[in-house]
GROMACS .gro file of C-alpha atoms in nm:
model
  309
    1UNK     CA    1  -0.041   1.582   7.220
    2UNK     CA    2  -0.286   1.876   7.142
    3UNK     CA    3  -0.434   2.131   7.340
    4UNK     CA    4  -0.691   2.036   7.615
    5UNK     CA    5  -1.051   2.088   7.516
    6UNK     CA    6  -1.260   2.332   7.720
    7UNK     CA    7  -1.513   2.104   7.866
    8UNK     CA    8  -1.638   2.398   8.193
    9UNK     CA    9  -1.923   2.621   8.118
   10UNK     CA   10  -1.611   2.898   8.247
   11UNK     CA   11  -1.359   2.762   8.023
   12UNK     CA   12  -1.606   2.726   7.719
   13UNK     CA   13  -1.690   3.079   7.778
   14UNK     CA   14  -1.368   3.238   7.752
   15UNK     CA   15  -1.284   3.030   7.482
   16UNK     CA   16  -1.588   3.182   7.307
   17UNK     CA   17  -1.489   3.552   7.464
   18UNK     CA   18  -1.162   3.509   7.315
   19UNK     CA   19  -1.310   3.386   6.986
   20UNK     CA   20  -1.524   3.683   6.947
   21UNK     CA   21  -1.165   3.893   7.045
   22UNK     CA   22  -1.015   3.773   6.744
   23UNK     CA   23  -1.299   3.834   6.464
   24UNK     CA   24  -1.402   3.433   6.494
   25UNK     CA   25  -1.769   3.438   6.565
   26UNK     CA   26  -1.864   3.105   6.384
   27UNK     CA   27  -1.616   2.949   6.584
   28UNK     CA   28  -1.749   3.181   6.917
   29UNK     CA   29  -2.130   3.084   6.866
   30UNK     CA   30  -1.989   2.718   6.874
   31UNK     CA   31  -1.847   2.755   7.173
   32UNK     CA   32  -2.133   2.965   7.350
   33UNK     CA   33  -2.364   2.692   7.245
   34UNK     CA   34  -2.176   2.402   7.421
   35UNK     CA   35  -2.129   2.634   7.748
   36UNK     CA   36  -2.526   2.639   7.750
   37UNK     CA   37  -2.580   2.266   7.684
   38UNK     CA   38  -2.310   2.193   7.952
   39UNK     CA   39  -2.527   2.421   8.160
   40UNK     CA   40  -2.855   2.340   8.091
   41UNK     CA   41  -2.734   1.954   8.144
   42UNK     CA   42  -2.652   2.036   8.508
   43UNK     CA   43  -2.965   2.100   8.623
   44UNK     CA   44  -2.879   2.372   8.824
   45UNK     CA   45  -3.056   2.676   8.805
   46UNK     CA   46  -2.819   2.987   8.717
   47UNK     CA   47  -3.041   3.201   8.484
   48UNK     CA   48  -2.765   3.478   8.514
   49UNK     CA   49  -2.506   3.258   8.368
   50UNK     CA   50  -2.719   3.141   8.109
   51UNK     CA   51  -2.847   3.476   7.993
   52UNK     CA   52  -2.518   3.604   8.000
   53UNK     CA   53  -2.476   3.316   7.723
   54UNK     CA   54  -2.759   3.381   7.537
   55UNK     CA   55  -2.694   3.745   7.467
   56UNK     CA   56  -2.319   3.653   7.398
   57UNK     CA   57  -2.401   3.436   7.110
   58UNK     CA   58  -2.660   3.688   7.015
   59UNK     CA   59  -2.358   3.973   6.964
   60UNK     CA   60  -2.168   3.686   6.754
   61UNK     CA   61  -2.533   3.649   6.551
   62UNK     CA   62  -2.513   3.992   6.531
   63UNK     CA   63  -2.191   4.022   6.406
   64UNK     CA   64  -2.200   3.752   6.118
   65UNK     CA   65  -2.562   3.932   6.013
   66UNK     CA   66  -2.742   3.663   6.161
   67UNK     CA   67  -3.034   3.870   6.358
   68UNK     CA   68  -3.327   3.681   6.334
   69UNK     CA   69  -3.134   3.459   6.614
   70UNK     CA   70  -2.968   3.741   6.758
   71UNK     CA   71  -3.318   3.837   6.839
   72UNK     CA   72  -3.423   3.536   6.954
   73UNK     CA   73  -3.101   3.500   7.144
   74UNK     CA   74  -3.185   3.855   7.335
   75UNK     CA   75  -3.556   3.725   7.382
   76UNK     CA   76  -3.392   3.449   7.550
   77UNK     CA   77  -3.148   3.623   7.761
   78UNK     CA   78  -3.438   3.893   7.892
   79UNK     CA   79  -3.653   3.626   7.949
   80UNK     CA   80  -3.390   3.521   8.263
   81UNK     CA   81  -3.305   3.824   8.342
   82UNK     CA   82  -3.545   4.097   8.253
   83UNK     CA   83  -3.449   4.465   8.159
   84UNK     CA   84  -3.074   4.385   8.088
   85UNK     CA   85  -2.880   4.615   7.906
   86UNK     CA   86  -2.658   4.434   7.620
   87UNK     CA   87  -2.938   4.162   7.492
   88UNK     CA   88  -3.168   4.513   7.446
   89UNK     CA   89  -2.938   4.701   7.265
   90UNK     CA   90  -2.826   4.413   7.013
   91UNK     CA   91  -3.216   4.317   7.029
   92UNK     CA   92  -3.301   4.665   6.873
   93UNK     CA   93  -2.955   4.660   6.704
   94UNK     CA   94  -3.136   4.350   6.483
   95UNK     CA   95  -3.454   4.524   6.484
   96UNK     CA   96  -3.311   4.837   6.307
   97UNK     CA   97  -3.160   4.599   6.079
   98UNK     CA   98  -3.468   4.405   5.984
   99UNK     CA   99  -3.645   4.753   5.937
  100UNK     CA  100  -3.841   4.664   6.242
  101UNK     CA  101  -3.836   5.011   6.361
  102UNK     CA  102  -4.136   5.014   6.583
  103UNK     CA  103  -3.989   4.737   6.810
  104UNK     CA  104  -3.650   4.858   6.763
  105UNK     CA  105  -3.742   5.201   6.911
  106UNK     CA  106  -3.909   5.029   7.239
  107UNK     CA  107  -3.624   4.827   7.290
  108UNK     CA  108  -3.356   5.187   7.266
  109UNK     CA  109  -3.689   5.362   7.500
  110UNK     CA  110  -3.632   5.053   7.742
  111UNK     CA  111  -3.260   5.133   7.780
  112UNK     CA  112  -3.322   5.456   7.828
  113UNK     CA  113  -3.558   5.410   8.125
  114UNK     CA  114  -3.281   5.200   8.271
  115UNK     CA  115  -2.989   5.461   8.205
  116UNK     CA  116  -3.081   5.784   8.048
  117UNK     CA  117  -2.757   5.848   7.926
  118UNK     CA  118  -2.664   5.516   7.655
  119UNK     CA  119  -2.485   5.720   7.394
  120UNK     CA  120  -2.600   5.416   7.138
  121UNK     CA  121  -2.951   5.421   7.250
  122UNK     CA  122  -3.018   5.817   7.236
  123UNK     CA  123  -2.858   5.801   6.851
  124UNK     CA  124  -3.063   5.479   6.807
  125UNK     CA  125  -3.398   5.655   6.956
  126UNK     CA  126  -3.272   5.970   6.715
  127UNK     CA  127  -3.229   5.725   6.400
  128UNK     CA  128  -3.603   5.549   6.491
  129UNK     CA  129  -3.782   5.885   6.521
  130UNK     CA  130  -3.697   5.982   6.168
  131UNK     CA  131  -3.731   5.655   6.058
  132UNK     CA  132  -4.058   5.621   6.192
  133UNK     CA  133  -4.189   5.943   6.075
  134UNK     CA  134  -4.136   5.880   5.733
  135UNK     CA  135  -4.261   5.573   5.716
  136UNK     CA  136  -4.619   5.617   5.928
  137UNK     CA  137  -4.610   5.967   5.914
  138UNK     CA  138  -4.691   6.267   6.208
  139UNK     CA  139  -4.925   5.959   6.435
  140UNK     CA  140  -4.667   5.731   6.450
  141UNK     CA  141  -4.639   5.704   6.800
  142UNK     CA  142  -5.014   5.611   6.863
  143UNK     CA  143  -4.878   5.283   6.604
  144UNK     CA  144  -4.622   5.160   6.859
  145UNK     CA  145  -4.609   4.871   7.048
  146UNK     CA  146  -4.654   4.944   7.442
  147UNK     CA  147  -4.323   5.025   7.599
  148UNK     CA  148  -4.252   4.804   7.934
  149UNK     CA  149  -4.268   5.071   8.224
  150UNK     CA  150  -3.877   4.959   8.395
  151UNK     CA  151  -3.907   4.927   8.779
  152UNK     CA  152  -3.663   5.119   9.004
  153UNK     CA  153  -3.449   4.814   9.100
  154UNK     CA  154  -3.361   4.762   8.723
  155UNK     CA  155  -3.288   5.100   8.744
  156UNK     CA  156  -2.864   5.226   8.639
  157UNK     CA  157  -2.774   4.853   8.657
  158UNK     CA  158  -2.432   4.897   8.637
  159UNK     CA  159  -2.374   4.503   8.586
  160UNK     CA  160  -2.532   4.463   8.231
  161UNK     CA  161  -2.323   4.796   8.124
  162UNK     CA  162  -2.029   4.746   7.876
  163UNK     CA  163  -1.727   4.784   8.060
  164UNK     CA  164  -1.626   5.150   7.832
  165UNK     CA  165  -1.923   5.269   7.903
  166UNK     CA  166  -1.910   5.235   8.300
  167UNK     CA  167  -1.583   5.364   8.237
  168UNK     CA  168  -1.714   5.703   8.126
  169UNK     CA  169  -2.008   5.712   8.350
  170UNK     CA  170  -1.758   5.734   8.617
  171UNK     CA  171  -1.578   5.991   8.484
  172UNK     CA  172  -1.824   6.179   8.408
  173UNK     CA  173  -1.977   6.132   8.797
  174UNK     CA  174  -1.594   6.241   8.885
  175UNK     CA  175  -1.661   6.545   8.656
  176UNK     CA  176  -1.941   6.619   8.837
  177UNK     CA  177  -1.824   6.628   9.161
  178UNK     CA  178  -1.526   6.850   9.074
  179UNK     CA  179  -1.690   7.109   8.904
  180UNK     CA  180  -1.389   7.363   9.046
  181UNK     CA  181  -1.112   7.115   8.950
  182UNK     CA  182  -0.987   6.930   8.604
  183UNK     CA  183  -0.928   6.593   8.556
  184UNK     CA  184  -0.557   6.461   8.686
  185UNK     CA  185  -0.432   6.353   8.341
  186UNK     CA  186  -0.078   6.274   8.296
  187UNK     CA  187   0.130   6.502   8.025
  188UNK     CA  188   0.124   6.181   7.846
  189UNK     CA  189  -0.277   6.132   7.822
  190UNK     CA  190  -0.292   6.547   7.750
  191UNK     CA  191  -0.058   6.464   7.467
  192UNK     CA  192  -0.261   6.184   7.308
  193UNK     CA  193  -0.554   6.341   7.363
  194UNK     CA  194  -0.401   6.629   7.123
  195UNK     CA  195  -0.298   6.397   6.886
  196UNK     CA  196  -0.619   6.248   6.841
  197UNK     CA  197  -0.794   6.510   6.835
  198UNK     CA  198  -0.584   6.683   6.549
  199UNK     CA  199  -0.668   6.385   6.386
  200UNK     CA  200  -0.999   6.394   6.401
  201UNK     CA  201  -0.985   6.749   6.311
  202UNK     CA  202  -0.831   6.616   5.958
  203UNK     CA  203  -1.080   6.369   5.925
  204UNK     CA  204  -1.359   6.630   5.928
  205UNK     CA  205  -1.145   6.789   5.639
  206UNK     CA  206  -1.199   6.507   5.433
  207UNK     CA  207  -1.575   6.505   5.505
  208UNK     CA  208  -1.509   6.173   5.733
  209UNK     CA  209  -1.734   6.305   6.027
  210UNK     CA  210  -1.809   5.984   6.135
  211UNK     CA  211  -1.472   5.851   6.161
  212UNK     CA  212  -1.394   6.201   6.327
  213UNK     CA  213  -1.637   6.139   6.613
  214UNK     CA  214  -1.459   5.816   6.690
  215UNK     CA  215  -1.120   5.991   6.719
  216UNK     CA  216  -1.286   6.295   6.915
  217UNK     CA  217  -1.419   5.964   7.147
  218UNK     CA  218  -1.129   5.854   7.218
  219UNK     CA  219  -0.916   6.169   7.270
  220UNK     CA  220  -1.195   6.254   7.541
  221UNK     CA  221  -1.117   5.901   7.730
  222UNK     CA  222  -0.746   6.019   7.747
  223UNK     CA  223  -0.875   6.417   7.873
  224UNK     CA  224  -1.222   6.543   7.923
  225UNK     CA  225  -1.082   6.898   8.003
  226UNK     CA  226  -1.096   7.043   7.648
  227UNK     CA  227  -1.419   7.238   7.566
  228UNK     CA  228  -1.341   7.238   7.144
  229UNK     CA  229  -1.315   6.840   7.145
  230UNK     CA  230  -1.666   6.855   7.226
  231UNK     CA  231  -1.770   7.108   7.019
  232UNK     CA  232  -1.529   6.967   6.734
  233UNK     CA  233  -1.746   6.652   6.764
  234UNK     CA  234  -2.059   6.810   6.801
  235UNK     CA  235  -1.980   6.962   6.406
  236UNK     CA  236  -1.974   6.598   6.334
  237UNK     CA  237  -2.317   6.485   6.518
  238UNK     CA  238  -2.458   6.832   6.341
  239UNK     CA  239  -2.375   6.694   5.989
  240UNK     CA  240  -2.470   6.354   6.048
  241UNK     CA  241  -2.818   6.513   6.119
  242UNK     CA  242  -2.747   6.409   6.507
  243UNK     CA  243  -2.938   6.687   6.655
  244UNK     CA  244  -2.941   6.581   6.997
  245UNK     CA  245  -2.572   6.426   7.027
  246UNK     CA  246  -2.460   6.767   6.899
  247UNK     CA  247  -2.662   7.013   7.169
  248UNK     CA  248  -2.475   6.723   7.490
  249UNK     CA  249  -2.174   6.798   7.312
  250UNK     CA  250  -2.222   7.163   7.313
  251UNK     CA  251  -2.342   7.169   7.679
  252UNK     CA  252  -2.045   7.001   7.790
  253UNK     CA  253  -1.785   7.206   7.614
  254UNK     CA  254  -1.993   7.549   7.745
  255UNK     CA  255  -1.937   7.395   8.091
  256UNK     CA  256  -1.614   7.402   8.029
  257UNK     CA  257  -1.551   7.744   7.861
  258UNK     CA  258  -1.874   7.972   7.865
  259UNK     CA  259  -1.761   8.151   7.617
  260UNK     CA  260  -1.714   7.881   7.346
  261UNK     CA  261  -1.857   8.064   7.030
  262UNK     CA  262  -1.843   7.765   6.805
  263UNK     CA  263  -2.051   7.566   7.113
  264UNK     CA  264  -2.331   7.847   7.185
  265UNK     CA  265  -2.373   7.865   6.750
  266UNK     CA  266  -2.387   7.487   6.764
  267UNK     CA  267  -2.581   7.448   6.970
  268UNK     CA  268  -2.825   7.720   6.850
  269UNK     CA  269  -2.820   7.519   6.514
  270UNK     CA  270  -2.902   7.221   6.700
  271UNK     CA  271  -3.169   7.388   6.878
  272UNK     CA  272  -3.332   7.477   6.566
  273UNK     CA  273  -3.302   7.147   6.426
  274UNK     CA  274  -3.511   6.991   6.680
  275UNK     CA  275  -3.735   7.293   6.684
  276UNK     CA  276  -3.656   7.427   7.004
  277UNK     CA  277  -3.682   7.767   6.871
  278UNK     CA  278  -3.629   7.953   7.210
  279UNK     CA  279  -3.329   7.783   7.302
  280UNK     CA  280  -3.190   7.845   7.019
  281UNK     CA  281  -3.285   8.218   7.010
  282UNK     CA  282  -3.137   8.193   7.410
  283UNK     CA  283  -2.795   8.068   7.278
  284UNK     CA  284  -2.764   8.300   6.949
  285UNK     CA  285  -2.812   8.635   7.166
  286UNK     CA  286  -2.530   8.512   7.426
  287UNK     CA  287  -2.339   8.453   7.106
  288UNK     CA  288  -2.405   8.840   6.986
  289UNK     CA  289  -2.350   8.956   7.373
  290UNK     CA  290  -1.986   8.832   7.298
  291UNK     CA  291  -1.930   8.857   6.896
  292UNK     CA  292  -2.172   9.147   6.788
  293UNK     CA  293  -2.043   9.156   6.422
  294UNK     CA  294  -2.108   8.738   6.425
  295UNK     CA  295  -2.234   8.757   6.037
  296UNK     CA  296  -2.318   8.372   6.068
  297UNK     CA  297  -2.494   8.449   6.391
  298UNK     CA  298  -2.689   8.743   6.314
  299UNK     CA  299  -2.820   8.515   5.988
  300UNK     CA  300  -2.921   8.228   6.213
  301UNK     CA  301  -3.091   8.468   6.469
  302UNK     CA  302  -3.294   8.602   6.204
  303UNK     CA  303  -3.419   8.233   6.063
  304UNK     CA  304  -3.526   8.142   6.412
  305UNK     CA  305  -3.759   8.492   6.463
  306UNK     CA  306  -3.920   8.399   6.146
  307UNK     CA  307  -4.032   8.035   6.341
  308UNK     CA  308  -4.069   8.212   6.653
  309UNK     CA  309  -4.324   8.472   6.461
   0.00000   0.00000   0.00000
């Protein structure tokens, strides 16, 4: 006798979660699609449920390159629950994909109105901008489409928010809050934290920087206490052209150790990168205060007089 079907919108739903575990996202979008028949054919009204279904066969869309209906998917979901956080990011995920950088940046702006901090949508807002200035040149942003103005309600909602990411919001709040004491990591998480971050340290070696900022990611969910994993992954977001990524980076390892050279010159490249020419002036002449003889420093200082002049 063979398994029992999933017949319950619940059980068809993680059947398709587990799918979309294990790399199966034909088989997931299946699934996904006879938990919203099962729903819609109940009658009852549960547009939460059903959105939540929508933008989980749009990530499976998504996934298998499919993002015309990955976009229609996301229209779907935000259509039953407005300003939701994982149908707009895989929405302007497909976007960027389909070159559709206009709507693709309104969709990263709208996440950012709803949390300010989305790691994916201030490198997608980063990747738009550049896009979008080469493409319709210096007036591109009279050429967009009007961005939805996000009430306070929808405001840090932390229930559309991938679980990793509420994960480090938290942290970070704890962070926050503790300004005088470190984390409580176990020997165990310092260790791995070491380990990863010596191998993302190798990784930048071999010019990987993107792998590298993975490995720096996940050594800071074991220990958030060392200032050069952040400026170690701010290199990364520096030659990956991530201008903005790499100045956070710097900030938070400087909160950690103000006198982080490789941070404050970091960040003074950054700085300069994004044009922020007195910041960047700010940071080199802490730098000098502490290195004098900083050759690299004294080089930089001198390019950013020349665009402060």
């Amino acid at each position: 006798m063979g398994p029992k079907l999933a017949d319950s919108v619940d059980e068809l739903r993680a059947a398709g979660n587990q799918s979309f575990r294990n790399g199966q996202f034909a088989e997931a979008t299946v699934l996904y699609s006879r938990a919203l028949r099962t729903l819609q054919a109940q009658g009852c009204s549960n547009p939460e449920e059903e959105s939540v279904l929508f933008a989980n066969r749009a990530a499976c869309h998504l996934k298998d390159g499919n993002c015309r209906d990955c976009i229609k998917d996301c229209t779907s979901a935000l259509a039953l629950m407005p300003f939701s956080m994982k149908p707009l990011l895989r929405r302007a995920s497909a976007y960027e994909a389909l070159e559709k950088y206009p709507l693709a940046y309104v969709d990263y702006k709208t996440v950012l109105q709803i949390d300010d901090s989305v790691a994916s949508a201030l490198e997608g807002i980063s990747r738009m901008t550049r896009a979008l200035v080469d493409s319709l040149g210096p007036g591109w942003r009279l050429k967009l489409p009007s961005i939805p103005l996000v009430p306070v309600t929808a405001q840090k909602r932390w229930d559309s928010v991938p679980l990793e990411y509420h994960k480090e919001m938290a942290k970070r709040k704890f962070r926050e809050t503790t300004t005088s004491k470190s984390r409580a990591s176990s020997a165990g998480d310092v260790e791995r934290a070491r380990v990863l971050k010596e191998e993302g340290n190798e990784l930048v070696k071999k010019g990987n920087h993107k792998k590298a900022i993975e490995k720096y990611s996940e050594s800071l969910s074991f220990s958030d206490m060392e200032s050069a994993t952040y400026s170690n992954r701010a290199l990364c977001h520096l030659a990956l052209k991530q201008y903005k990524e790499a100045a956070r980076d710097c900030t938070e390892a400087l909160r950690l150790d103000g006198k982080n050279v490789k941070a404050l010159y970091r960040r003074a490249q950054a700085y300069k990168a994004l044009e922020d020419y007195k910041s960047s002036f700010a940071d080199i002449s802490s730098l000098l205060q502490l290195e004098p003889r900083n050759g690299a420093a004294r080089k930089l200082r001198q390019e950013v007089n020349q665009s402060l002049n």
